[in-house]
CSV table of C-alpha atoms in Angstrom, one decimal:
chain,number,residue,atom,x,y,z
A,1,UNK,CA,26.7,-5.8,5.9
A,2,UNK,CA,28.1,-2.3,6.6
A,3,UNK,CA,26.8,-0.8,9.9
A,4,UNK,CA,26.2,2.9,10.2
A,5,UNK,CA,25.2,2.6,13.8
A,6,UNK,CA,27.3,5.5,15.0
A,7,UNK,CA,30.1,7.7,13.9
A,8,UNK,CA,31.8,7.0,17.2
A,9,UNK,CA,32.6,3.4,16.2
A,10,UNK,CA,35.5,4.1,13.8
A,11,UNK,CA,38.3,6.5,13.3
A,12,UNK,CA,38.1,9.6,11.1
A,13,UNK,CA,39.0,9.6,7.4
A,14,UNK,CA,42.7,10.7,6.9
A,15,UNK,CA,41.7,13.9,5.1
A,16,UNK,CA,39.5,14.8,8.1
A,17,UNK,CA,42.4,14.3,10.4
A,18,UNK,CA,44.7,16.3,8.2
A,19,UNK,CA,42.3,19.2,8.1
A,20,UNK,CA,42.0,19.1,11.9
A,21,UNK,CA,45.8,19.0,12.3
A,22,UNK,CA,46.2,22.0,9.9
A,23,UNK,CA,43.6,24.1,11.7
A,24,UNK,CA,44.3,23.0,15.2
A,25,UNK,CA,46.1,26.1,16.4
A,26,UNK,CA,43.7,28.6,14.7
A,27,UNK,CA,41.5,30.7,16.8
A,28,UNK,CA,38.1,31.1,15.4
A,29,UNK,CA,34.8,32.5,16.7
A,30,UNK,CA,32.4,29.9,17.9
A,31,UNK,CA,28.7,29.1,17.5
A,32,UNK,CA,28.7,29.0,13.8
A,33,UNK,CA,30.1,32.4,12.9
A,34,UNK,CA,33.4,31.2,11.7
A,35,UNK,CA,34.7,30.8,8.1
A,36,UNK,CA,34.6,27.0,8.3
A,37,UNK,CA,30.9,27.0,9.1
A,38,UNK,CA,30.2,29.5,6.3
A,39,UNK,CA,32.1,27.4,3.8
A,40,UNK,CA,30.3,24.2,4.9
A,41,UNK,CA,26.9,25.9,4.6
A,42,UNK,CA,27.9,27.2,1.1
A,43,UNK,CA,28.9,23.7,0.0
A,44,UNK,CA,25.6,22.2,1.3
A,45,UNK,CA,23.6,24.9,-0.6
A,46,UNK,CA,25.5,24.1,-3.7
A,47,UNK,CA,25.1,20.3,-3.4
A,48,UNK,CA,21.4,20.8,-2.8
A,49,UNK,CA,21.1,23.3,-5.7
A,50,UNK,CA,19.4,25.6,-3.2
A,51,UNK,CA,21.4,28.9,-3.1
A,52,UNK,CA,18.9,30.7,-0.8
A,53,UNK,CA,18.5,27.8,1.7
A,54,UNK,CA,19.1,28.4,5.3
A,55,UNK,CA,21.5,25.8,6.8
A,56,UNK,CA,21.4,25.0,10.4
A,57,UNK,CA,24.0,22.8,12.2
A,58,UNK,CA,22.9,20.7,15.1
A,59,UNK,CA,25.1,18.8,17.6
A,60,UNK,CA,24.2,15.3,16.6
A,61,UNK,CA,22.0,12.9,14.7
A,62,UNK,CA,19.6,12.2,17.5
A,63,UNK,CA,18.9,15.9,18.1
A,64,UNK,CA,18.6,16.4,14.3
A,65,UNK,CA,16.1,13.5,13.9
A,66,UNK,CA,14.1,14.8,16.9
A,67,UNK,CA,14.0,18.4,15.6
A,68,UNK,CA,13.1,17.5,12.0
A,69,UNK,CA,10.6,14.8,12.8
A,70,UNK,CA,8.8,17.0,15.4
A,71,UNK,CA,8.7,19.9,12.9
A,72,UNK,CA,7.4,17.8,10.0
A,73,UNK,CA,4.9,15.5,11.5
A,74,UNK,CA,1.5,16.2,13.0
A,75,UNK,CA,1.0,15.1,16.6
A,76,UNK,CA,-0.9,11.9,15.5
A,77,UNK,CA,1.8,10.8,13.0
A,78,UNK,CA,4.6,8.4,13.5
A,79,UNK,CA,7.8,7.2,11.9
A,80,UNK,CA,8.2,3.9,10.1
A,81,UNK,CA,11.6,2.3,10.6
A,82,UNK,CA,13.4,-1.0,10.3
A,83,UNK,CA,13.6,-3.0,13.5
A,84,UNK,CA,17.3,-2.5,13.4
A,85,UNK,CA,17.2,1.2,12.6
A,86,UNK,CA,19.3,3.6,14.6
A,87,UNK,CA,16.2,5.7,15.3
A,88,UNK,CA,14.6,2.7,17.0
A,89,UNK,CA,17.6,1.0,18.7
A,90,UNK,CA,19.9,3.8,19.8
A,91,UNK,CA,17.9,7.0,20.2
A,92,UNK,CA,16.5,5.9,23.5
A,93,UNK,CA,13.0,7.2,23.1
A,94,UNK,CA,14.0,10.7,21.9
A,95,UNK,CA,11.5,10.6,19.1
A,96,UNK,CA,8.7,9.2,21.2
A,97,UNK,CA,9.3,11.9,23.9
A,98,UNK,CA,7.9,14.4,21.5
A,99,UNK,CA,4.7,12.4,21.0
A,100,UNK,CA,5.6,10.6,17.8
A,101,UNK,CA,5.6,6.8,17.8
A,102,UNK,CA,8.4,4.9,16.1
A,103,UNK,CA,6.7,2.0,14.3
A,104,UNK,CA,9.0,-0.8,13.5
A,105,UNK,CA,8.9,-3.0,10.4
A,106,UNK,CA,10.6,-6.4,9.7
A,107,UNK,CA,13.9,-6.0,8.0
A,108,UNK,CA,16.5,-8.0,6.1
A,109,UNK,CA,20.1,-6.7,6.4
A,110,UNK,CA,18.8,-3.4,7.6
A,111,UNK,CA,16.4,-2.8,4.8
A,112,UNK,CA,12.6,-2.7,4.7
A,113,UNK,CA,10.8,-4.2,1.7
A,114,UNK,CA,7.5,-3.1,0.4
A,115,UNK,CA,5.5,-6.3,-0.5
């Protein structure tokens, strides 16, 4: 089974490393106002076929999950996840801190089956 527990568990793809080396000495503005961020947002809009979409970059997966789940769910709603899911195992209660329960389901090789 392939584990996608965390992006911190493996090295970067060689193309990512090459891009970092090539841009390492560039000075750019921070906080998302640089050309790289604009290009990434444009590529995301294109991939989603949503040219007018607003793209927001967050610092990590846990923060992204917490922000989106809190924004989409009503206070009484929860999240269904495999017992082994990152949101259940590694996010240390971040979702439940906003009042949304993570409800775990049995899994096989990281997947939940509807019976």
